Coordinates of C-alpha atoms in Angstrom, one line a residue:
X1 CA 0.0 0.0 0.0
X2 CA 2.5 2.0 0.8
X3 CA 4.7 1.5 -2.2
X4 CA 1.6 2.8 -4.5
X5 CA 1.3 6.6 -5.3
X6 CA -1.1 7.4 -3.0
X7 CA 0.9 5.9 -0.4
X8 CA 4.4 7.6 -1.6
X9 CA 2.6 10.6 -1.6
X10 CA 1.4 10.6 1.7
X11 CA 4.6 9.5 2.8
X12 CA 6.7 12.5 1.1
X13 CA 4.1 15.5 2.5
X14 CA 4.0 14.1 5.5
X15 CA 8.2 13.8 5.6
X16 CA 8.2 17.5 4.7
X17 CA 6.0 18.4 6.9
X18 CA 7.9 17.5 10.0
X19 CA 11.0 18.7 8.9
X20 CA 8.8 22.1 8.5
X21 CA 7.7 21.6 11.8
X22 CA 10.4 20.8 13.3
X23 CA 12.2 23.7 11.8
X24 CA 9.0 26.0 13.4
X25 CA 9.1 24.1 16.9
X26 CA 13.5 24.9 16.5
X27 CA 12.5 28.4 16.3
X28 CA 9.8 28.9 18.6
X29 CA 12.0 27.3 21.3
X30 CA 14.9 29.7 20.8
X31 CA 12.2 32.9 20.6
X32 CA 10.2 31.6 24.0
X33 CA 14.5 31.0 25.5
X34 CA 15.2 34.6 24.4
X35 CA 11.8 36.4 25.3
X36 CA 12.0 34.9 28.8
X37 CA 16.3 35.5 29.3
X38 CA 15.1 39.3 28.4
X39 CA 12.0 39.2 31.2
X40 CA 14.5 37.6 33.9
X41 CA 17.4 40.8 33.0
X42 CA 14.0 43.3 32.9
X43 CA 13.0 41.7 36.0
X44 CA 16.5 42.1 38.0
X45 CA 17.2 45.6 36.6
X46 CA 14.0 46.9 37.3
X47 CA 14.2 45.5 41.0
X48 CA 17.7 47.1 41.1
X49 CA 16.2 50.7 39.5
X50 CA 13.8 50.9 42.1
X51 CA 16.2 50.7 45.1
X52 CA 18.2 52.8 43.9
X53 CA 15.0 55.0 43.2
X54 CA 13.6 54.7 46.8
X55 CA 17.5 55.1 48.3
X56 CA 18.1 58.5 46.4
X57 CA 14.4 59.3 48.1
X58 CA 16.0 58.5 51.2
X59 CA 13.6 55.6 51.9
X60 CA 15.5 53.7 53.4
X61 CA 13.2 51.4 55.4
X62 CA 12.4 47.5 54.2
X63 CA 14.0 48.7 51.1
X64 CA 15.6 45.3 50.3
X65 CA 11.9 43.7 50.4
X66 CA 10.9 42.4 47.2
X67 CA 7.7 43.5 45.6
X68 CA 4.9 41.3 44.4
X69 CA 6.6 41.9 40.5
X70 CA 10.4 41.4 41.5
X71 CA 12.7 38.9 42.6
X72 CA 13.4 37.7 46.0
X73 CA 16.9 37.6 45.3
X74 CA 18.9 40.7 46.4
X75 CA 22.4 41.1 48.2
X76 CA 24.1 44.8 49.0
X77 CA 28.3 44.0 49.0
X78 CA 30.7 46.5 50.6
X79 CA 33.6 47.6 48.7
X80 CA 35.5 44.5 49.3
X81 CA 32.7 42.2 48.3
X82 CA 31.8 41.2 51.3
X83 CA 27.8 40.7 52.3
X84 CA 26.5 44.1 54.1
X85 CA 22.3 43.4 53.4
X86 CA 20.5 41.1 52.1
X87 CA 17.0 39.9 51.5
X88 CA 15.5 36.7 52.6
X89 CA 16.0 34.3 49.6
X90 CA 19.7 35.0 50.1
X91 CA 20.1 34.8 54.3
X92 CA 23.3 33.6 54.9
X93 CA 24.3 33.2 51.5
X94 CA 27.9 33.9 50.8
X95 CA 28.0 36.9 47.8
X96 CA 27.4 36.5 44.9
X97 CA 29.8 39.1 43.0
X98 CA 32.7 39.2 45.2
X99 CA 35.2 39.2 42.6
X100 CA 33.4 41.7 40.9
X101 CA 33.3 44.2 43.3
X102 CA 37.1 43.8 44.2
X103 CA 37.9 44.8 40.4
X104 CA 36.3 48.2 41.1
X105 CA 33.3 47.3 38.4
X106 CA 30.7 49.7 38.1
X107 CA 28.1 47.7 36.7
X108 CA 27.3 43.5 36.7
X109 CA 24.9 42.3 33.9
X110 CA 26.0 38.7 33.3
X111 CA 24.5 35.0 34.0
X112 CA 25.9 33.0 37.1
X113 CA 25.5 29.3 39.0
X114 CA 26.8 29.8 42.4
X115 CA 27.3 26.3 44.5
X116 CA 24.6 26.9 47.3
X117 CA 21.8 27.9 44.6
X118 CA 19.8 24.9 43.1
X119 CA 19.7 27.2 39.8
X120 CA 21.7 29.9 37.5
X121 CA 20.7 33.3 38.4
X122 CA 20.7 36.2 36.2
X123 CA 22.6 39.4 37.8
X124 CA 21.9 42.8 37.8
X125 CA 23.9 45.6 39.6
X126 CA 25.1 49.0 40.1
X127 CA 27.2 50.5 42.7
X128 CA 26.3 53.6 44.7
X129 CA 28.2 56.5 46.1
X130 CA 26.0 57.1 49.0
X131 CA 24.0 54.3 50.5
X132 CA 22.7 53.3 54.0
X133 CA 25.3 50.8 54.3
X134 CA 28.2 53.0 53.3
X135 CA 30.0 54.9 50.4
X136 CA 30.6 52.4 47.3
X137 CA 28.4 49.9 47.9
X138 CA 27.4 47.1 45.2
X139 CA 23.1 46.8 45.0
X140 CA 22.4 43.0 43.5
X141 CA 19.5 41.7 41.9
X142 CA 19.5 37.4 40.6
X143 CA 16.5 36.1 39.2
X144 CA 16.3 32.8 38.5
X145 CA 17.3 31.2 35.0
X146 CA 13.9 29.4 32.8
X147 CA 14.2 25.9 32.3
X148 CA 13.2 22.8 30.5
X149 CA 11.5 22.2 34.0
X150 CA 10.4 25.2 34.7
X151 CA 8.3 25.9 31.3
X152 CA 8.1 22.3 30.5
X153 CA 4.6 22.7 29.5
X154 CA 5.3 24.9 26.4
X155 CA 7.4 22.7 24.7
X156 CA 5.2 19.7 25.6
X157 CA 2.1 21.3 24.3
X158 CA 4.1 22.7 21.1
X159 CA 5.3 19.1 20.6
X160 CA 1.6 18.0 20.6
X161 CA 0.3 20.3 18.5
X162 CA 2.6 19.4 16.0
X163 CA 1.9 15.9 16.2
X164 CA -1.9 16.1 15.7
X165 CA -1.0 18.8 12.9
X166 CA 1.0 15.9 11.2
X167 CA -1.3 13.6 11.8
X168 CA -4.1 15.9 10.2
X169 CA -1.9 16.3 7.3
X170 CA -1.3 12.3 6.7
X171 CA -4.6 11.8 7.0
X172 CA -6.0 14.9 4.9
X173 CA -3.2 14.0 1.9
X174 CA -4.4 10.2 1.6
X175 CA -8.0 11.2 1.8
X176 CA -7.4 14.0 -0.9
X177 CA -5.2 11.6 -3.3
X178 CA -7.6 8.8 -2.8
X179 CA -10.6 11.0 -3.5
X180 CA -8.3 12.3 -7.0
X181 CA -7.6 9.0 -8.1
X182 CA -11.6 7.9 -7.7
X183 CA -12.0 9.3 -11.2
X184 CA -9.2 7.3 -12.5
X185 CA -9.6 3.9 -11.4
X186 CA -13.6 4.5 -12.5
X187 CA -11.7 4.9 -16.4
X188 CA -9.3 2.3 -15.3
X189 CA -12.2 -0.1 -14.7
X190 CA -14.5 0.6 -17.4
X191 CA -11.1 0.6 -20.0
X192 CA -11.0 -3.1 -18.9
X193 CA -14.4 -3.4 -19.6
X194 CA -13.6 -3.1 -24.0
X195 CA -13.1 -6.6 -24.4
X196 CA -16.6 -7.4 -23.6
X197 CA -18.1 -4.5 -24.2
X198 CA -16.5 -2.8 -27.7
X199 CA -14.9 0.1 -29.0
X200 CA -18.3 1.9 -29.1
X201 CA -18.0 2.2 -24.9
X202 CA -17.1 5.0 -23.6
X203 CA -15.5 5.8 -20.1
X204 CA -16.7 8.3 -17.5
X205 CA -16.0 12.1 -17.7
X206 CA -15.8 13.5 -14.6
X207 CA -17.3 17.3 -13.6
X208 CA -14.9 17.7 -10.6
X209 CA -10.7 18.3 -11.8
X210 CA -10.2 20.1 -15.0
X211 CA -6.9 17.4 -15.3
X212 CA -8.7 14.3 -15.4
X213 CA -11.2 15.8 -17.2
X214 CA -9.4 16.6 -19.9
X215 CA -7.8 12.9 -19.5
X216 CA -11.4 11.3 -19.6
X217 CA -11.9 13.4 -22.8
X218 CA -8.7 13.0 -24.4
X219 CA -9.5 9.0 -24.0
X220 CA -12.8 8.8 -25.5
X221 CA -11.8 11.2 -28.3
X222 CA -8.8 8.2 -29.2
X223 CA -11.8 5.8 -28.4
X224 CA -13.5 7.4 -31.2
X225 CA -10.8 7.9 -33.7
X226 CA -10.0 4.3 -33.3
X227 CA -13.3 3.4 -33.7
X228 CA -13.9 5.2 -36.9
X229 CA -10.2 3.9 -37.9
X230 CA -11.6 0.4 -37.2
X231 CA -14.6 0.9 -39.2
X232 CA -12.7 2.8 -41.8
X233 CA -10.8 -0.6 -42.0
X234 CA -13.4 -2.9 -42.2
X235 CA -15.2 -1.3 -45.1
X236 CA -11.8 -0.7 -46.9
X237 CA -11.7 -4.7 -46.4
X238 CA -14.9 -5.1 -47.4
X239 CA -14.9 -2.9 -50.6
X240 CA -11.6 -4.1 -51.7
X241 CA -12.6 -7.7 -51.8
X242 CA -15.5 -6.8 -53.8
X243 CA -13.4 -4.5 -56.0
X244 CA -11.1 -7.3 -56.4
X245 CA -13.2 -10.2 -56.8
X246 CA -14.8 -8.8 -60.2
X247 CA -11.8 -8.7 -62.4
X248 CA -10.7 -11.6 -60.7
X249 CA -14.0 -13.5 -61.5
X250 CA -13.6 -12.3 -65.1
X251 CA -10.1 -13.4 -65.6
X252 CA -10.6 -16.7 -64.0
X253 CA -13.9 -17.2 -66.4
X254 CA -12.0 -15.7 -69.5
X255 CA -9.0 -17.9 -68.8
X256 CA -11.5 -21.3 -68.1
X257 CA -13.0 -20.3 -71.1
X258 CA -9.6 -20.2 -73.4
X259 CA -8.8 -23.3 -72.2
X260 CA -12.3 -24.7 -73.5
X261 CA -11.7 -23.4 -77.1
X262 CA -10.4 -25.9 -80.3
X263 CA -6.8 -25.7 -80.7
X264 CA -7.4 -23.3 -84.0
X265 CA -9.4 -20.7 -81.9
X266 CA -8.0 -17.3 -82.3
X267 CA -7.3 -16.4 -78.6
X268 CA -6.0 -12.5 -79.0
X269 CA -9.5 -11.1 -78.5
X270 CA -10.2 -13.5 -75.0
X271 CA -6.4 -12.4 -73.9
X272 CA -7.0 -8.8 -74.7
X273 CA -9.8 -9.0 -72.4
X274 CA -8.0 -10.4 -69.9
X275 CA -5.0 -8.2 -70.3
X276 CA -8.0 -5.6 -69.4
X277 CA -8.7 -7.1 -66.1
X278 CA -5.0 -7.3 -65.1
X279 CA -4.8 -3.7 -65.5
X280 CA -7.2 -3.0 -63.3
X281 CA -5.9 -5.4 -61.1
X282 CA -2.4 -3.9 -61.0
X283 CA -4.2 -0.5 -60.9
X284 CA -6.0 -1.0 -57.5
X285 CA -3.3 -3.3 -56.2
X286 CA -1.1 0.3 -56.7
X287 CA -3.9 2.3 -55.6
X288 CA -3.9 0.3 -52.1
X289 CA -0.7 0.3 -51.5
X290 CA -0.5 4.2 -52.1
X291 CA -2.7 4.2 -49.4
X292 CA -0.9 2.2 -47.2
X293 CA 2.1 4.2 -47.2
X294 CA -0.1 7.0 -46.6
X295 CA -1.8 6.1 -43.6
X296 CA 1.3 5.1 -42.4
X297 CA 2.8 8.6 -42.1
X298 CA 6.4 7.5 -42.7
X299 CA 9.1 10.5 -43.5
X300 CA 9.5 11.5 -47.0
X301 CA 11.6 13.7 -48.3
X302 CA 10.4 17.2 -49.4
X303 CA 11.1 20.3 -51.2
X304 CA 9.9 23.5 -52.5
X305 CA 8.3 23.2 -55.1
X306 CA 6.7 26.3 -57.9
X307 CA 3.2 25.1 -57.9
X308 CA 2.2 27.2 -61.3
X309 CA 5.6 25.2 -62.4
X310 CA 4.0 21.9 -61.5
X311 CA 0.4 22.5 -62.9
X312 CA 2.2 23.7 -66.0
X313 CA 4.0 20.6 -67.1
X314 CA 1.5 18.4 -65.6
X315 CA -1.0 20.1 -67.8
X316 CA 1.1 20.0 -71.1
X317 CA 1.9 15.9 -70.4
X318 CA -1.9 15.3 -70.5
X319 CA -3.1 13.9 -74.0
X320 CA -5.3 16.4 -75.7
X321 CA -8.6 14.7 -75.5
X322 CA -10.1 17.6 -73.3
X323 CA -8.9 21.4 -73.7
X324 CA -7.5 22.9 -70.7
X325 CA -7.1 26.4 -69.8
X326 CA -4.9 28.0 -67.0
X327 CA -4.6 30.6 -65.3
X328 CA -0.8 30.5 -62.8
X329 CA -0.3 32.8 -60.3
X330 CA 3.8 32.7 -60.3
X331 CA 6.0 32.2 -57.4
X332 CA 3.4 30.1 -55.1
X333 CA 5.9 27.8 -53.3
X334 CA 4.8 24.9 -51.5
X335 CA 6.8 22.1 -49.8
X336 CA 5.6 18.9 -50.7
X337 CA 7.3 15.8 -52.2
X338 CA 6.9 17.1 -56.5
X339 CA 6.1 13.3 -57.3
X340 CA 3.4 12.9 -54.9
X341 CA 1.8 16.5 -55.4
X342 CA 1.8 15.9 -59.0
X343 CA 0.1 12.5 -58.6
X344 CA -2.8 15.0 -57.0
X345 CA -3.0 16.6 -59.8
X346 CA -3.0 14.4 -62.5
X347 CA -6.1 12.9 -60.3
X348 CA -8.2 16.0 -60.5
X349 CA -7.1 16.5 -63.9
X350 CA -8.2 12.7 -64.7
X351 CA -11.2 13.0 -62.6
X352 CA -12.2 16.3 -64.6
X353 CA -11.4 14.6 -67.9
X354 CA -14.4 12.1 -67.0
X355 CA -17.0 14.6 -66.3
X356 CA -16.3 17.5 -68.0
X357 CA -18.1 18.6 -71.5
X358 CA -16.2 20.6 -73.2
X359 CA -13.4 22.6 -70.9
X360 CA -11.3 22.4 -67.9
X361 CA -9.7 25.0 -66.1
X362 CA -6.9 25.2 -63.7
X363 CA -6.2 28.0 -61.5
X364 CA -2.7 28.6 -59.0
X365 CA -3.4 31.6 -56.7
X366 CA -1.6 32.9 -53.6
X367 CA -4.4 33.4 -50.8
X368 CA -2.9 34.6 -47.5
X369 CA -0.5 32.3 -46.0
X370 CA -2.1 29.5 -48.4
X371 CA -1.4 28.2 -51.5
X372 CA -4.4 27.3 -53.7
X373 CA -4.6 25.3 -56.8
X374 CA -8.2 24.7 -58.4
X375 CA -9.7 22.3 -61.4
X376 CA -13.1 23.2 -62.3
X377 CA -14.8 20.8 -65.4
X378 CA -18.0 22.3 -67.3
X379 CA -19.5 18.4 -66.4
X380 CA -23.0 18.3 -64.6
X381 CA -20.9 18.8 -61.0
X382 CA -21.0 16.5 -57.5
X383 CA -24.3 16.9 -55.4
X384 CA -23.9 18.9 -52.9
X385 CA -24.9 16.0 -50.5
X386 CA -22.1 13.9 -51.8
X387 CA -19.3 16.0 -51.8
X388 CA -17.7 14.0 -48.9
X389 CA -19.0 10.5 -50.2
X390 CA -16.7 10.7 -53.1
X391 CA -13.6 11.3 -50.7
X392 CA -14.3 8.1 -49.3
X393 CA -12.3 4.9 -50.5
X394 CA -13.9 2.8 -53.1
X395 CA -17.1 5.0 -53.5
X396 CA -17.9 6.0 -56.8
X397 CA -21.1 8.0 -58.0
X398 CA -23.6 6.2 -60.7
X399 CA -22.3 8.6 -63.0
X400 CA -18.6 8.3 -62.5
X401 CA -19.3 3.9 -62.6
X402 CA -21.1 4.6 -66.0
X403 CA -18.3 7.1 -67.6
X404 CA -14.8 5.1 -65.9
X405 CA -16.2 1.3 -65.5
X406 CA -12.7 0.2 -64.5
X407 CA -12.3 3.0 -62.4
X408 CA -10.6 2.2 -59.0
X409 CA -12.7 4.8 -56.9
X410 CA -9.6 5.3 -54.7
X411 CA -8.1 8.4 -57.1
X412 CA -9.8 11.6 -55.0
X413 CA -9.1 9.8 -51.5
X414 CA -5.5 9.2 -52.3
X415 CA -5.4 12.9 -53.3
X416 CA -7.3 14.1 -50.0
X417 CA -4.5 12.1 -47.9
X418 CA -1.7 13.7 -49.7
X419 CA -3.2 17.2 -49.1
X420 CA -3.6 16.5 -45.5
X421 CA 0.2 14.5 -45.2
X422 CA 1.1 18.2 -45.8
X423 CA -1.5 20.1 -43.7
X424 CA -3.4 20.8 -46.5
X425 CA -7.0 20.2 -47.4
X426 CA -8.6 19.0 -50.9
X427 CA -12.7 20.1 -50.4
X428 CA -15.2 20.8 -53.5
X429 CA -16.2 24.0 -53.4
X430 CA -19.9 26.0 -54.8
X431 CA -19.4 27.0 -58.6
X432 CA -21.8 28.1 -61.5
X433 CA -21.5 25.0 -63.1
X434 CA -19.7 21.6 -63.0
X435 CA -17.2 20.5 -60.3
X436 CA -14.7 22.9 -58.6
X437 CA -12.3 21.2 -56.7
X438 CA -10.1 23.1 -54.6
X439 CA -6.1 22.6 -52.6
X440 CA -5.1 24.9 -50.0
X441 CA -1.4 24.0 -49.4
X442 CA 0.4 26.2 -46.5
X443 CA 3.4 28.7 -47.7
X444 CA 6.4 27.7 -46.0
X445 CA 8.0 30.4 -43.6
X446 CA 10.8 32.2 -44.1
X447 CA 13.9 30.1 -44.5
X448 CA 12.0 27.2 -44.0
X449 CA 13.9 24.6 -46.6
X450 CA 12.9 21.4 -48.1
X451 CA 13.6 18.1 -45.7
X452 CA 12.1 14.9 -44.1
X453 CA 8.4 15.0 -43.7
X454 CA 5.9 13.3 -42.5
X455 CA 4.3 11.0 -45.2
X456 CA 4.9 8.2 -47.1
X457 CA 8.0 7.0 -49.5
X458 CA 7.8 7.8 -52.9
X459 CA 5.9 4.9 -54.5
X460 CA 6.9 3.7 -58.4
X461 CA 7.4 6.2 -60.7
X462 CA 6.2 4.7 -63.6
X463 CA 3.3 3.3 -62.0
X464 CA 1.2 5.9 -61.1
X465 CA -2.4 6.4 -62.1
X466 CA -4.5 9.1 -62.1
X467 CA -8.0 9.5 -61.7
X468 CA -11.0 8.4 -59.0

């Protein structure tokens, strides 16, 4: 128990605390010793002050008797030390200063432990010129030192203070850090609960502790991304079997088929079919890899690239089936890998190519702090409500299925994950007519050079294919 947090915890503010403590009791025990050293010298020199008071009044009478306020320890020496008065406390005791007054001081202000007192005494004196007991005469005041024994009771009660004060603070630190840590074994517990229960369980959020709040949140939110990620996967599964088990149904028929003809049957047509399927095959095999790597987020080298430069040559590779118009901003420089932001490109091109009528246009513009490249067709244009569907992998409109049959329908999502691999976005945005599709690529900062970046290695050159 004790090895846990909690119990470490408790262990370290409770350590501290008595060495704070014990530093506090330390120094009230030396201010308590010197605020009752400076009432025992108060005490002797006022006793002293007022016999000298009441001798210069010539009161001369019981002067030696103590007051209610003063101490019963007095002593007059002659000028040789020897005893001349003295009060009761002191009858018969031999002096106290004798050496003192032999050395002609003036004045005594210093502790002492004479043999026939059970104590040390503080002294106070002053000699006198006149006096009833002669010329040059010593007047003595000793009060009694404090003690352990004497004021026994303040350190005692100190001590105890500080012990229930510790003990508060144990107790109030494991109570506190157990209540804290109520929140966390409640997501501990239900976090254990996943294999039963699924990824669509959530754990607790709790209103007290802006920490573990943000904790509980923080876990629900990966909870959520992993179940969409899971999801995500089992559709890409899903749709990828069915993608692939067409042209692999074909090929196996065509091929069964071959094999059924005479020996004189003229194959090219049955193996230029097949050759067909293959493609297609190779062509989403490619496709899904792409989109391994990107998912994967591995470094790829990047550098800055002239994005009116790019759309220019990408545009004048295209075959002219489709006239396309531009219109390049010059000087918009992105960083990006050129082989996967041209890949991008040649898929909005190729998507555009599909749909449009008569004319596509593409636009490089510098907007802020973003770069923005746009391909707008003249073709009927994406519904508005399924603007997002066609981002997703292996969805394909009924219009893009009857234009591109062996279309892979994993073109525009490839492009989408490149945009964002370089914290950009690919949207389709309003426009009069046909499909506007629109990349917003960040400038780099000032001196900001090419380099690793997250996304993934370069995939074959030569084996690229554009289009959704």
């Amino acid at each position: 128990m004790f090895f846990s947090v909690r119990g470490r915890a408790t262990v370290t503010t409770v350590a501290v605390s008595a060495l704070i403590l014990v530093l506090v009791f330390v120094l009230l025990m030396l201010l308590v010793r010197d605020w009752a050293e400076n009432e025992v010298w108060r005490k002797s020199e006022r006793t002293v002050e007022r016999v000298v008071t009441d001798i210069v009044r010539g009161r001369y009478e019981d002067v030696l008797d103590p007051e209610p306020d003063e101490t019963p320890l007095m002593q007059v020496l002659g000028p040789e030390g020897e005893v001349v008065a003295e009060s009761v406390g002191l009858s018969g005791a031999p002096s106290l200063a004798a050496e003192d007054v032999r050395k002609d001081k003036m004045l005594i202000d210093r502790t002492t432990c004479p043999g026939h007192l059970d104590e040390c005494v503080w002294m106070f004196g002053t000699r006198l010129r006149t006096s009833p007991w002669g010329p040059g005469v010593m007047v003595i005041a000793a009060t009694p030192m404090p003690t352990l024994l004497n004021v026994w009771l303040l350190p005692l009660g100190l001590a105890l203070i500080m012990a229930a004060l510790l003990a508060l603070i144990a107790w109030w630190t494991w109570h506190t850090i157990g209540r804290a840590f109520v929140p966390v074994d409640e997501i501990r517990s239900e976090m254990a609960e996943f294999s039963a229960r699924g990824l669509g369980h959530r754990v607790p959020v709790p209103q007290a502790g802006v920490r573990l709040q943000a904790l509980a949140e923080t876990v629900n939110a990966t909870l959520e991304r992993l179940e969409e990620a899971t999801d995500r996967e089992r559709r890409f599964i899903s749709d990828a079997s069915h993608d692939l088990r067409n042209p692999l149904a074909a090929l196996q028929m065509q091929l069964e088929s071959a094999l059924d003809e005479p020996d004189g049957y003229d194959w090219r047509m049955m193996v230029q079919s097949a050759l067909g399927n293959t493609r297609r095959l190779n062509d989403i095999v490619i496709d899904l890899l792409e989109l391994s790597r990107l998912d994967a987020r591995a470094p790829v080298p990047v550098e800055r690239i002239d994005l009116a430069g790019l759309a220019r040559r990408e545009v004048e590779r295209r075959p002219p089936r489709i006239p396309i118009t531009t219109a390049l901003e010059p000087g918009v420089i992105v960083r990006a890998n050129p082989v996967r932001l041209a890949r991008v490109l040649g898929n909005l091109l190729s998507n555009a190519e599909r749909h449009a009528t008569d004319a596509i246009q593409v636009t490089v513009a510098r907007d802020g702090d973003e770069a923005v490249l746009e391909v707008l067709d003249d073709g009927s244009g994406v519904p508005e409500e399924a603007r997002e569907r066609v981002f997703e992998r292996f969805a394909r409109l009924r219009e893009s299925r009857t234009r591109d049959p062996q279309g892979t329908g994993l073109g525009l999502p490839i492009a989408r994950e490149i945009a964002e691999v370089y914290g950009g976005t690919l949207r389709i945005a309003d426009s009069p007519s046909g499909a506007r599709f629109v990349l917003r690529l960040p400038l780099p900062k000032n001196g900001q050079k090419g380099g690793p970046m997250g996304g993934p290695n370069d995939g074959p050159k030569g084996g690229l294919k554009g289009g959704g």
